[in-house]
CSV table of C-alpha atoms and ligand atoms in Angstrom, one decimal:
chain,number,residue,atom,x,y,z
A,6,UNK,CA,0.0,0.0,0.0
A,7,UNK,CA,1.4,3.5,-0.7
A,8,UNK,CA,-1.3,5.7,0.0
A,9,UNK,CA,0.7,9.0,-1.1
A,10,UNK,CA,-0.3,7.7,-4.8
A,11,UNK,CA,-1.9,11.1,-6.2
A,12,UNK,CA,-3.3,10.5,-9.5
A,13,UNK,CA,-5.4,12.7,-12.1
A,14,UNK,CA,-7.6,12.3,-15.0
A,15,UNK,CA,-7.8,15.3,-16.7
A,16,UNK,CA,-10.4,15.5,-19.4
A,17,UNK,CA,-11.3,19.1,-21.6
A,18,UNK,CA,-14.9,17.9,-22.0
A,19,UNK,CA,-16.3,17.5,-25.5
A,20,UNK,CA,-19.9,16.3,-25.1
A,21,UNK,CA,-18.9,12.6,-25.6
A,22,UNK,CA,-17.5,10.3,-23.6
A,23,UNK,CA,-15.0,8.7,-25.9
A,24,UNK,CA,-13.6,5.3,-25.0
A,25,UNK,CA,-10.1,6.3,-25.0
A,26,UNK,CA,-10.9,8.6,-22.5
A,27,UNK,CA,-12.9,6.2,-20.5
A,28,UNK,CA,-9.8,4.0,-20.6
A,29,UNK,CA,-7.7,6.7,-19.1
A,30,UNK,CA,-9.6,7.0,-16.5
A,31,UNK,CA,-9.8,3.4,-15.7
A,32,UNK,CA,-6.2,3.2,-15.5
A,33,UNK,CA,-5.8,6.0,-13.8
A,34,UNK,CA,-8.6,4.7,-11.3
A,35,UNK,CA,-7.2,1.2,-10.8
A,36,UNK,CA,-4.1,3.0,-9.9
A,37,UNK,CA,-5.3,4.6,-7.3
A,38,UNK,CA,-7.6,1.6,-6.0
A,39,UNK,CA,-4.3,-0.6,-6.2
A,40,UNK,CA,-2.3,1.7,-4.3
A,41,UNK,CA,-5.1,3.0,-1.7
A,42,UNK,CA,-3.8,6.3,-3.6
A,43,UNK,CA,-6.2,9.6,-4.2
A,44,UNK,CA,-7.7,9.7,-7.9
A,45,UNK,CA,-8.2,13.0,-8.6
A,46,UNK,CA,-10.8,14.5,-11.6
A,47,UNK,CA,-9.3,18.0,-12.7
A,48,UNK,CA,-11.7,19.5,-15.6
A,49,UNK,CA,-9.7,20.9,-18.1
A,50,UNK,CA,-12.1,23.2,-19.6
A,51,UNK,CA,-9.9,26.5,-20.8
A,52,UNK,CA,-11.6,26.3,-24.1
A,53,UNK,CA,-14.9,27.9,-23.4
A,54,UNK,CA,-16.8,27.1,-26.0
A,55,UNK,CA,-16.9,23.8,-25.5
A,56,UNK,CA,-17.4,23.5,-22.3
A,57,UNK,CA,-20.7,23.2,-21.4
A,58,UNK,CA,-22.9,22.0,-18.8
A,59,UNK,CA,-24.2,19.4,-20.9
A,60,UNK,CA,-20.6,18.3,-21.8
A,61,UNK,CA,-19.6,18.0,-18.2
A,62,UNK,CA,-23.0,15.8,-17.7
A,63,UNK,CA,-22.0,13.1,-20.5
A,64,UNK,CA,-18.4,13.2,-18.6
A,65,UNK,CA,-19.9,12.6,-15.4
A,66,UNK,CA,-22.6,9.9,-16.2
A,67,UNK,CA,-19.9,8.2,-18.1
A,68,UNK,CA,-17.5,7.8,-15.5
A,69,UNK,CA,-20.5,6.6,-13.0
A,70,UNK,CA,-22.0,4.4,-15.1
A,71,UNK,CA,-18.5,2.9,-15.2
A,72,UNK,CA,-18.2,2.8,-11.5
A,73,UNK,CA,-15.1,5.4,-11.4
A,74,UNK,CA,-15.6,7.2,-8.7
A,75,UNK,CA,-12.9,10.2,-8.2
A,76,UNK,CA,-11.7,10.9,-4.6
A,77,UNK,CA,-11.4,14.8,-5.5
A,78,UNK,CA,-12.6,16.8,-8.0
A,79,UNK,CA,-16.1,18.6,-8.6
A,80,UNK,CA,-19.1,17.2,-6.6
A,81,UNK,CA,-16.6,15.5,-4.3
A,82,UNK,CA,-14.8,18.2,-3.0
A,83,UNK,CA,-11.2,17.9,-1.6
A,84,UNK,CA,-8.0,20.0,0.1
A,85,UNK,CA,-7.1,20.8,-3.8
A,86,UNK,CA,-9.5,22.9,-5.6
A,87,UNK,CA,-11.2,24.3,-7.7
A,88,UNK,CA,-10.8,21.4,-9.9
A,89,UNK,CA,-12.0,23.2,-12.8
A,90,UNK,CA,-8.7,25.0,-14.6
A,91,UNK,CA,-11.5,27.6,-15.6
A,92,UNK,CA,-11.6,28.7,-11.7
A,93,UNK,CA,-7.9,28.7,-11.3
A,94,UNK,CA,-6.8,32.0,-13.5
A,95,UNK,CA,-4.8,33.4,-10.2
A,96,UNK,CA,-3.1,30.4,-9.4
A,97,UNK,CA,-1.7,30.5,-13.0
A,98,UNK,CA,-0.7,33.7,-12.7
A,99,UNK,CA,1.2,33.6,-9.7
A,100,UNK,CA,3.4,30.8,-11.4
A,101,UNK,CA,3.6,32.8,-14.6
A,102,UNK,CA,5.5,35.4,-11.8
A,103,UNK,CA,7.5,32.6,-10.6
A,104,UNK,CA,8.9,32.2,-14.0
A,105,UNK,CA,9.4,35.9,-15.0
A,106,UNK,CA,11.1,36.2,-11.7
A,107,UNK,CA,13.3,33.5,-12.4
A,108,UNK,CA,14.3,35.0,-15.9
A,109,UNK,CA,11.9,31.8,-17.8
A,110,UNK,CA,9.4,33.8,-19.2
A,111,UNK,CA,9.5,36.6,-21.4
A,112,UNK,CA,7.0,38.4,-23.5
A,113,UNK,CA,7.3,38.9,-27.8
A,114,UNK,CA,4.6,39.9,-30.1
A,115,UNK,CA,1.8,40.1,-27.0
A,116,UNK,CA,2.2,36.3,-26.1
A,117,UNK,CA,4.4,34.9,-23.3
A,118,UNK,CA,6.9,32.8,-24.2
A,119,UNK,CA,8.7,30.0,-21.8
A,120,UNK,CA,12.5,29.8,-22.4
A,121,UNK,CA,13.7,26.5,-22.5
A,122,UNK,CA,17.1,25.0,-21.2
A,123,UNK,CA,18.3,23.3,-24.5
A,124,UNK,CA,19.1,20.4,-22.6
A,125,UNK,CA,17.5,16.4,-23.4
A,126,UNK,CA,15.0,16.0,-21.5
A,127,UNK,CA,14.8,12.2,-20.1
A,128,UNK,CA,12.0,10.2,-18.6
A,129,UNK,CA,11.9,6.8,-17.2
A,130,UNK,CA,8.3,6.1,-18.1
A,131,UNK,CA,6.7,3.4,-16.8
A,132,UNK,CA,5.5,2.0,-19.5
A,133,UNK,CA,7.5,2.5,-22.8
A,134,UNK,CA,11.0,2.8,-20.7
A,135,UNK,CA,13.2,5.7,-21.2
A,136,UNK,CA,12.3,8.6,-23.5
A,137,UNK,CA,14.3,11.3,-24.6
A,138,UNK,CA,13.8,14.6,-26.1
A,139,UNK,CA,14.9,17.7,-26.6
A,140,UNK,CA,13.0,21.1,-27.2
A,141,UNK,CA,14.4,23.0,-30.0
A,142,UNK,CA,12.0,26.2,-29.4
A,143,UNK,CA,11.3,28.0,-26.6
A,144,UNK,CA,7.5,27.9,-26.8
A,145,UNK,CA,3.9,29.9,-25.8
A,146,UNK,CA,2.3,29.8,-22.0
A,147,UNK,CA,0.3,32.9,-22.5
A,148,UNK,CA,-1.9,33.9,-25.7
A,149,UNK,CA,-1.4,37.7,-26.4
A,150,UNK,CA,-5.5,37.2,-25.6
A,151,UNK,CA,-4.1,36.5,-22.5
A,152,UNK,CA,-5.0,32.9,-21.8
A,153,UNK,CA,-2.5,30.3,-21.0
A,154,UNK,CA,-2.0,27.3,-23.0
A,155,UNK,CA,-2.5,23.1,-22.3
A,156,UNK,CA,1.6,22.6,-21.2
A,157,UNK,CA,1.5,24.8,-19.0
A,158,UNK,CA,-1.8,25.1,-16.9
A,159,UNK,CA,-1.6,21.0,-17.3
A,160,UNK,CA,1.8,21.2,-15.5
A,161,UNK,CA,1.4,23.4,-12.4
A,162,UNK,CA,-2.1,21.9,-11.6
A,163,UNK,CA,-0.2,18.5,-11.5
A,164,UNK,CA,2.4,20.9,-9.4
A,165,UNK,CA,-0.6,22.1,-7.2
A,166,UNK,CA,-2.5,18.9,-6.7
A,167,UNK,CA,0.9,16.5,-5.8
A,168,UNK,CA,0.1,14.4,-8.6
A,169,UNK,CA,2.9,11.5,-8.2
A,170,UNK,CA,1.6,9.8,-11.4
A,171,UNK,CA,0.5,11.0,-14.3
A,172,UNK,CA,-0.8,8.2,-16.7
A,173,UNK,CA,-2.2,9.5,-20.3
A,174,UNK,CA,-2.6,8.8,-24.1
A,175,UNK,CA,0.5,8.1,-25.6
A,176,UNK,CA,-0.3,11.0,-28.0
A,177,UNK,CA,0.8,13.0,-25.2
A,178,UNK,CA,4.2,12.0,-24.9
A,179,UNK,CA,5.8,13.8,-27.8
A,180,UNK,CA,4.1,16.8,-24.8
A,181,UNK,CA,6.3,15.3,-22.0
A,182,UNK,CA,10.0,17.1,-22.8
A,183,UNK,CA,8.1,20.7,-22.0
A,184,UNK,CA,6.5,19.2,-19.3
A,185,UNK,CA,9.7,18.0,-17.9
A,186,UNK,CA,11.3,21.6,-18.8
A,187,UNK,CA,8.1,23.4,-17.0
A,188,UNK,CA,8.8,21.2,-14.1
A,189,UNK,CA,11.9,21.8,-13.4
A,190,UNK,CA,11.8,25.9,-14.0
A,191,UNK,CA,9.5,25.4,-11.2
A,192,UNK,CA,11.6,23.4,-9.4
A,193,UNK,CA,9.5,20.5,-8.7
A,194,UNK,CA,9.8,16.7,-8.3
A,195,UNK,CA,9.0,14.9,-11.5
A,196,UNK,CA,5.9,12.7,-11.2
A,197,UNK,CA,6.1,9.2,-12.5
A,198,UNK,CA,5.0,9.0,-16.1
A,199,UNK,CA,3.5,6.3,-18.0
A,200,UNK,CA,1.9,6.7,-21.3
A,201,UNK,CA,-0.4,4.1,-22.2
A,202,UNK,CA,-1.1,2.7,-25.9
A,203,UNK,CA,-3.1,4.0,-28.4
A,204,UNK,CA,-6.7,2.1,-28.8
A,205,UNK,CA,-6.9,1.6,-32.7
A,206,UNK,CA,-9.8,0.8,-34.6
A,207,UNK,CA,-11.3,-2.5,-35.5
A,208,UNK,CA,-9.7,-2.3,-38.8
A,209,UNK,CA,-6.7,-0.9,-40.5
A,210,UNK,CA,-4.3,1.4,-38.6
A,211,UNK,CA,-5.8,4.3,-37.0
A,212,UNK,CA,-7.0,5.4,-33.8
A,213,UNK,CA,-9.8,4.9,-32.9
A,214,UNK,CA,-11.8,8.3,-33.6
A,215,UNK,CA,-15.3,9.5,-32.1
A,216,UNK,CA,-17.0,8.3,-35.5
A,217,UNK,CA,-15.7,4.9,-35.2
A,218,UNK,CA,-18.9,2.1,-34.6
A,219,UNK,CA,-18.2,1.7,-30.7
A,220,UNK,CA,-16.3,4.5,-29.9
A,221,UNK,CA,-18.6,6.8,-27.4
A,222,UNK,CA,-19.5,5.3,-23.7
A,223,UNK,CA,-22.9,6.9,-23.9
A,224,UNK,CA,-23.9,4.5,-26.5
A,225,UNK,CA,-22.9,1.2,-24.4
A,226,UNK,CA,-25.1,2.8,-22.2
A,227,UNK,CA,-28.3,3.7,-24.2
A,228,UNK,CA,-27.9,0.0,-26.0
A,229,UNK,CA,-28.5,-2.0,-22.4
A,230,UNK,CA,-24.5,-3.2,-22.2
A,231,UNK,CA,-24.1,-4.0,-18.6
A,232,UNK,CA,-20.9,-1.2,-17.2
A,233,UNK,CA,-19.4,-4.0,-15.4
A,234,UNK,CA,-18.7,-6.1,-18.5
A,235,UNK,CA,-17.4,-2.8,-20.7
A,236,UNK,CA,-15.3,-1.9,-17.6
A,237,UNK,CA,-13.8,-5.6,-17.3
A,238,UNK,CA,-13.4,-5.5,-21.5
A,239,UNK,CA,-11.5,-1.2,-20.9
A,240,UNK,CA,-9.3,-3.0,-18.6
A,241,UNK,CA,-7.5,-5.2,-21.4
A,242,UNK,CA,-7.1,-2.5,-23.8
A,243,UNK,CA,-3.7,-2.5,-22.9
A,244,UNK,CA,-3.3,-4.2,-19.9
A,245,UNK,CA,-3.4,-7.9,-18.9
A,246,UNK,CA,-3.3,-10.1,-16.6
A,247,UNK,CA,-0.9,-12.2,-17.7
A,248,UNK,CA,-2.4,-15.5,-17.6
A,249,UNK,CA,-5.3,-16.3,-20.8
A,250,UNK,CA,-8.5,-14.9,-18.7
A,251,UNK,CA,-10.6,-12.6,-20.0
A,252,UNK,CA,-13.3,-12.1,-17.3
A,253,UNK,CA,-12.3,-10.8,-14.2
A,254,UNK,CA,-13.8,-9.6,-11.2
A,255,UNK,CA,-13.2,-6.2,-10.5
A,256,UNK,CA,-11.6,-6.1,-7.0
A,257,UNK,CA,-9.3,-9.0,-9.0
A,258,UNK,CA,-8.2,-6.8,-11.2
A,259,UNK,CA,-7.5,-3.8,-9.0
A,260,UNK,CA,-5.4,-6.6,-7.3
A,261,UNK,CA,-3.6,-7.6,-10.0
A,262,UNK,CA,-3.3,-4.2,-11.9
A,263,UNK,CA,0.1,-2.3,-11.9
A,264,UNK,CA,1.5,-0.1,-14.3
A,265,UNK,CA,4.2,-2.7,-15.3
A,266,UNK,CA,1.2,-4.8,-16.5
A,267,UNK,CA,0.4,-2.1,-18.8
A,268,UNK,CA,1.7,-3.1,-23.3
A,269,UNK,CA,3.8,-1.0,-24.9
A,270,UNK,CA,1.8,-2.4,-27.9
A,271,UNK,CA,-1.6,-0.9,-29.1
A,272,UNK,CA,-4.2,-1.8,-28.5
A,273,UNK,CA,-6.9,-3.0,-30.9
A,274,UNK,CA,-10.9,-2.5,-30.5
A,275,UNK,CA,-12.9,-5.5,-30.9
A,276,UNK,CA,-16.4,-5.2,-30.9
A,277,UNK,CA,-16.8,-9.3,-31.0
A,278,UNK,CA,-14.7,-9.7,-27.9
A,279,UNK,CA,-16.6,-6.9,-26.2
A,280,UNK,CA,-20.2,-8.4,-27.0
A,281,UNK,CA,-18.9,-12.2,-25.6
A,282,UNK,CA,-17.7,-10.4,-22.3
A,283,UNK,CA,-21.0,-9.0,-21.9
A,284,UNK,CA,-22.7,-11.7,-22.7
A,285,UNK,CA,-21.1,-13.8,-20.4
A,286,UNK,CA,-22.2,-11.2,-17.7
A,287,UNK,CA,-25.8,-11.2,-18.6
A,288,UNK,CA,-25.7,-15.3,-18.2
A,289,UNK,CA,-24.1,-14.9,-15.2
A,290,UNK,CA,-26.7,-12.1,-13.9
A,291,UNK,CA,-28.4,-13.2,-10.3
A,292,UNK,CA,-32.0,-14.0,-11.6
A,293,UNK,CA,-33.8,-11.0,-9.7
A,294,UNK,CA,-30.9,-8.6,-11.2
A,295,UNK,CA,-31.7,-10.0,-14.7
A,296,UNK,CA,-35.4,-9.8,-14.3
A,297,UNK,CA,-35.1,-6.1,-13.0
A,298,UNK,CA,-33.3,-4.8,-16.2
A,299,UNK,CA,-35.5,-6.6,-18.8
A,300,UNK,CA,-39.1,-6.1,-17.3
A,301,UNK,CA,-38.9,-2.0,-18.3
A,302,UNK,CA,-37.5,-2.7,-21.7
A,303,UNK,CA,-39.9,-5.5,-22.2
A,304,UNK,CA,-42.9,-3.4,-21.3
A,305,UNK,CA,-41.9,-0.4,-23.3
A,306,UNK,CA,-41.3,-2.8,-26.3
A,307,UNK,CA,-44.9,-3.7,-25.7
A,308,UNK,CA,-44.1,-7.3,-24.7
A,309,UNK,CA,-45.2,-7.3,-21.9
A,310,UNK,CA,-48.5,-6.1,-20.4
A,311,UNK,CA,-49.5,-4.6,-17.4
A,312,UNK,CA,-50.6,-7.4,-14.7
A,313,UNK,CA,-48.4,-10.8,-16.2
A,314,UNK,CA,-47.7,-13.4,-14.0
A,315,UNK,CA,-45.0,-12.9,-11.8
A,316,UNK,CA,-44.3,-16.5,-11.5
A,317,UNK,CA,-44.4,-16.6,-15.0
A,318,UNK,CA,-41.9,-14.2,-16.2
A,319,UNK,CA,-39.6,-15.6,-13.8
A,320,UNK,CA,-39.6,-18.9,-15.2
A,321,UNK,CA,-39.2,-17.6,-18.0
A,322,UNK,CA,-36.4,-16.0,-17.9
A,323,UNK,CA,-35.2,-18.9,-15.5
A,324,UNK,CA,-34.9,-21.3,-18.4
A,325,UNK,CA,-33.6,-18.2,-21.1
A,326,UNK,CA,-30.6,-16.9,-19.3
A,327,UNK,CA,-28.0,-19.2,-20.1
A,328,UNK,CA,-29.0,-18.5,-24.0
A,329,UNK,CA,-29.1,-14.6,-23.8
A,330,UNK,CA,-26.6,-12.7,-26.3
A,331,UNK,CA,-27.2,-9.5,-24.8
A,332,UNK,CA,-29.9,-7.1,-23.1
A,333,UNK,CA,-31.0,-5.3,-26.0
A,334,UNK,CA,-32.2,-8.3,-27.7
A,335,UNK,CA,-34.2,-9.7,-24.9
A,336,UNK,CA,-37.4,-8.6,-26.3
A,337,UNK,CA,-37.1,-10.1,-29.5
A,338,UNK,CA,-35.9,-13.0,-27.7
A,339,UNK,CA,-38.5,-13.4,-25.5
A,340,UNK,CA,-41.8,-12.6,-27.8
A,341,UNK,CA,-43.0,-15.6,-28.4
A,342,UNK,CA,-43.7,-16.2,-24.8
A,343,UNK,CA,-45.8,-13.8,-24.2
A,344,UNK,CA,-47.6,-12.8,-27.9
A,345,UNK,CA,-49.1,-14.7,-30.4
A,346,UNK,CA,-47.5,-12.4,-33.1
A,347,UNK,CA,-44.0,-13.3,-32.6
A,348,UNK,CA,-41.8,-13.4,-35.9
A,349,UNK,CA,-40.9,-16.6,-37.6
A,350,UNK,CA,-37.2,-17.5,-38.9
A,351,UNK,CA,-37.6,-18.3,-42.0
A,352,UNK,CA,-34.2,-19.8,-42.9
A,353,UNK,CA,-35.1,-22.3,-39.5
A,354,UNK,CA,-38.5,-23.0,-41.1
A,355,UNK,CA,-37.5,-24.3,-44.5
A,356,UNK,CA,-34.5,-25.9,-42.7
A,357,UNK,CA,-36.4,-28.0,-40.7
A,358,UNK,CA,-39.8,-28.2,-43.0
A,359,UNK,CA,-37.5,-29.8,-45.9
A,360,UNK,CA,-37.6,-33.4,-44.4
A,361,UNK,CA,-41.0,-34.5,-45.7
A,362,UNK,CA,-41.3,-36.4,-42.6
A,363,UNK,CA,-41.1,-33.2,-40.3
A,364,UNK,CA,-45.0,-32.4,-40.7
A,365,UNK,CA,-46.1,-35.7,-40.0
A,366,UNK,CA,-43.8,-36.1,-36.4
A,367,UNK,CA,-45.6,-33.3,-35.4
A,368,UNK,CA,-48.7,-34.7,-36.0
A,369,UNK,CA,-47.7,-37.6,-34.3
A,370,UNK,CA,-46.5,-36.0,-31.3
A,371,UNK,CA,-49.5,-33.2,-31.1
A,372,UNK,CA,-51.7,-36.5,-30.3
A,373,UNK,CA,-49.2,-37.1,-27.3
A,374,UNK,CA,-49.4,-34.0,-26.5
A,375,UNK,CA,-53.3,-33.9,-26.0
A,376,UNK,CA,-53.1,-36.6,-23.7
A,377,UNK,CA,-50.2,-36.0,-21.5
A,378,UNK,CA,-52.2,-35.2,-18.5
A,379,UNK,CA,-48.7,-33.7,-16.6
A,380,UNK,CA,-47.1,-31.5,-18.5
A,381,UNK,CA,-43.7,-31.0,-16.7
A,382,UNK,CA,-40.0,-31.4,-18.5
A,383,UNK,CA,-39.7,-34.4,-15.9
A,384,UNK,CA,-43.2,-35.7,-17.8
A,385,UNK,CA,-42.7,-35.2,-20.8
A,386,UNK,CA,-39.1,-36.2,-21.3
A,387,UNK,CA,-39.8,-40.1,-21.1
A,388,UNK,CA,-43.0,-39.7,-23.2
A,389,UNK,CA,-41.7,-38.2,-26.3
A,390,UNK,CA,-38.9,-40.5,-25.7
A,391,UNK,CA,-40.9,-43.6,-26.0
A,392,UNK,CA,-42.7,-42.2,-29.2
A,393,UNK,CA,-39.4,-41.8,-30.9
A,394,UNK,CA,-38.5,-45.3,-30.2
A,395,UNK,CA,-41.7,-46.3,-30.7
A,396,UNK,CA,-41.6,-44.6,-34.5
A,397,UNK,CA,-38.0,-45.9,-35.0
A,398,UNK,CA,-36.2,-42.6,-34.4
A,399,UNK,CA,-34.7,-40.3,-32.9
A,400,UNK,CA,-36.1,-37.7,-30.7
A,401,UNK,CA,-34.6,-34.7,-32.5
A,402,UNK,CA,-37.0,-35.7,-35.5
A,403,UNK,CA,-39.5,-34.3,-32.9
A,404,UNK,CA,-38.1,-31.2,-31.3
A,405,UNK,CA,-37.1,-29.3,-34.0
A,406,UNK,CA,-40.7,-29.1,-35.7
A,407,UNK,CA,-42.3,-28.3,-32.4
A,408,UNK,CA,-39.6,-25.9,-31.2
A,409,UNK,CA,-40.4,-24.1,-34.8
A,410,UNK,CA,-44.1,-24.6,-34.6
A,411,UNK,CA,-44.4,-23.0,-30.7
A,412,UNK,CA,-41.5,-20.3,-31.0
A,413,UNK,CA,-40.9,-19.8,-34.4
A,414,UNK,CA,-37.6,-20.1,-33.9
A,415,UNK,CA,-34.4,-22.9,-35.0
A,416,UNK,CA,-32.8,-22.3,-31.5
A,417,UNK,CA,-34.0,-21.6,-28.0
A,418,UNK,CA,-34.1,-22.3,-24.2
A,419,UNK,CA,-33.7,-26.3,-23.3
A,420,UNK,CA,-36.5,-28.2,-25.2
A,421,UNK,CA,-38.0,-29.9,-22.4
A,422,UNK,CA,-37.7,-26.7,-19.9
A,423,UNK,CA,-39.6,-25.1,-23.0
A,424,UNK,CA,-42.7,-27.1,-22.7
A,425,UNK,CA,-43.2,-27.1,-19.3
A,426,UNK,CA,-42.6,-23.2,-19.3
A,427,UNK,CA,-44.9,-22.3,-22.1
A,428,UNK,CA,-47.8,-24.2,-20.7
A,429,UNK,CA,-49.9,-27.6,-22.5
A,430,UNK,CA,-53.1,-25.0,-23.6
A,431,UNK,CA,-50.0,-23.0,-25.4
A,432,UNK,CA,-48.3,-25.7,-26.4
A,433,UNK,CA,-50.9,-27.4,-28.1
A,434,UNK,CA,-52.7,-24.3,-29.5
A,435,UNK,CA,-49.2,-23.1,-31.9
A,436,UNK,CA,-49.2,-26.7,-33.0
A,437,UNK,CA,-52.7,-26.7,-34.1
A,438,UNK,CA,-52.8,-23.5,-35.8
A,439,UNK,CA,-49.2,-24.0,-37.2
A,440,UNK,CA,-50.4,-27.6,-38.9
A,441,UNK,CA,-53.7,-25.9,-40.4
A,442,UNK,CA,-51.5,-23.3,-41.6
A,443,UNK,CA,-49.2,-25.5,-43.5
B,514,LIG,N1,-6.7,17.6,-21.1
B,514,LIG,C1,-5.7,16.7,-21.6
B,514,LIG,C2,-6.4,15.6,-22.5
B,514,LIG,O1,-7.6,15.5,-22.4
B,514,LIG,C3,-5.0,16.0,-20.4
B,514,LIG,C4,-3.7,15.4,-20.7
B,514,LIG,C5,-3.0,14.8,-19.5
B,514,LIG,O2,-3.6,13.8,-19.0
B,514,LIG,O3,-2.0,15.3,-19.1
B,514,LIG,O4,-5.8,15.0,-23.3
């Protein structure tokens, strides 16, 4: 534990929460979890056009939907602030005075200009290992409108706020040599740097850009991903565990995480991955949990009505789980359990209605059916069992015409499970209509 671990994430909001962003905070987050450090949110909002309140809200819904909470910055408070760079205009100008005073700053053509050393700046960074660089130009703190530019405002707040790590984009480290310089003018310690990868797009080589299918948290959000599976999915975009898993629990990976976990490499978005992590989360949902999320999106699709069984939709979703792809399917998914106008597949239907024999099973088994007086999986099981044998064949000659005849669909819950769930008077209804249909 080293709990003087001061760590930052230091957005200039846009009005999307983009996922490179997102994954900066994570690290930086983790960090600070792993450490019992202080994670710190400092709003870089200098340009004021862009900063609006509605930006800040897409920033801050973002980072809770993720479950980041910050330790210091706005709504939290802390021995720090303000934490909005908009609010800190003396504090910047008392350091520009530091460096006027100290024969670093000088003024030409209305701007201020810092005056650098000429000497190679070296870092030890955590990730990609020593960096050197050397300024060639001395370079602009102030605007001749008088505002004070990213490298320099970024650096004393990190002065101001203690901040022992400072773990960004790697586009910022061609930034770090007048970072270093500023620092030292100053006469500060160095904070630790470590620059993590660049997330690229699916496809071809570039980064991945706010355009890009996937890019913007807001949209997990509004298409019913669960946060803890896009969270454990952020988490390997450049960083692993070091062993093949995938899926993680959270307080194992703020165990685990460190910064010399984190790959030099870039990383590579990948929507597939992405959807089978939060899969596996839905599957994995506690039943209640599960049942919570869908019922809303399940009455609003008009699925469900006002006054269904309780019982009913439970079991329901009981015997669906474990073949859910994802939340914002489930009322697709789950139609047919609770309308009569569910959707057929029609690929399914002419795959299974090719065998000649296929209508005529059903026929057979629809008499079964009728007179199955129990109508539980445990029932029914044996009984369509002993017609298969008793017609010389298999029982999957049966299931797949009635699965298609009571669901409409080629794939589904556990056959059996099926039955019993949907109900006999169900049951046999579909089948009846479905053979006078065909
Ligand atoms: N406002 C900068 C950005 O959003 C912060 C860079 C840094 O973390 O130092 O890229």
């Amino acid at each position: 534990m080293n709990n003087t671990v001061r760590v930052r994430f230091a957005p200039s909001p846009t009005g999307f929460f983009h996922i490179g962003s997102a994954r900066t905070a994570l690290f930086n987050w983790l960090y600070a979890r792993h450490t019992g450090g202080t994670f710190v949110l400092r709003v870089e909002d200098t340009d004021k056009e862009r900063n609006t309140e509605e930006a800040l809200r897409v920033l801050y819904e973002g980072m809770r939907w993720l479950g980041l909470d910050w330790d210091e910055g706005p709504e939290a408070g802390g021995d720090y602030g303000p934490y909005f760079q908009s609010q800190r205009e003396d504090i910047y100008k008392s350091y520009l005075e530091k460096l006027r005073a100290s024969g670093r700053a000088y003024d030409k053509e209305g701007a201020v200009f810092f005056k650098i050393s000429g000497e190679a700046q070296v870092i030890q960074d955590a990730v990609r290992g020593e960096v050197s660089r050397t300024e060639e130009k001395d370079f602009v703190i102030f605007r001749s409108n008088g505002t004070p530019v990213f490298h320099f405002v970024n650096v004393v707040d990190d002065i101001e706020m203690k901040i022992t790590h400072v773990i960004r984009g790697e586009d910022h480290l061609s930034n770090t040599s007048k970072h270093v310089e500023l620092f030292k003018a100053f006469g500060a310690p160095l904070p630790t740097f470590a620059h993590i990868p660049l997330i690229l797009k699916s496809q071809g080589s570039g980064k991945m850009s706010k355009r890009d299918e996937g890019a913007l948290i807001e949209d997990y959000a509004s298409r019913h991903f669960l946060p803890e599976a896009v969270r454990n999915y952020l988490c390997l975009l450049g960083w692993s565990p070091k062993d093949d898993r995938e899926i993680l629990s959270i307080e194992e990976i703020i165990k685990l995480f460190d910064l010399s976990g984190i790959n030099k490499n870039n990383a590579r978005f990948d929507e597939r991955k992405l959807s089978f992590i939060n899969a596996d989360y839905v599957r994995k949902l506690p039943l209640e949990t599960l049942a919570w999320l869908t019922r809303p999106m399940l009455t609003q699709a008009g699925v469900l009505e006002e006054g269904c069984d309780e019982d009913y939709f439970q079991s329901v979703l009981a015997i669906s789980q474990e073949k859910v792809k994802d939340l914002e399917s489930m009322p697709d998914f789950l139609k047919y359990f609770f309308k009569e106008d569910y959707s057929q597949d029609e690929k399914a239907h002419k795959k299974i209605f090719k065998k000649p024999e296929a209508k005529t099973r059903l026929e057979e088994i629809f008499g079964l059916f009728k007179s199955q007086e129990v109508f539980t999986a445990e029932a029914l099981e044996p009984a369509v069992e002993a017609l298969a044998t008793e017609h010389e064949t298999g029982t999957g000659a049966y299931i797949q015409p009635v699965r298609f005849a009571i669901s409409g669909q080629g794939m589904g819950p556990s056959f059996y499970p099926l039955l019993e769930v949907l109900g006999k008077d169900r049951v046999i209804g579909r089948i009846e209509s479905f053979l006078a249909a065909s």
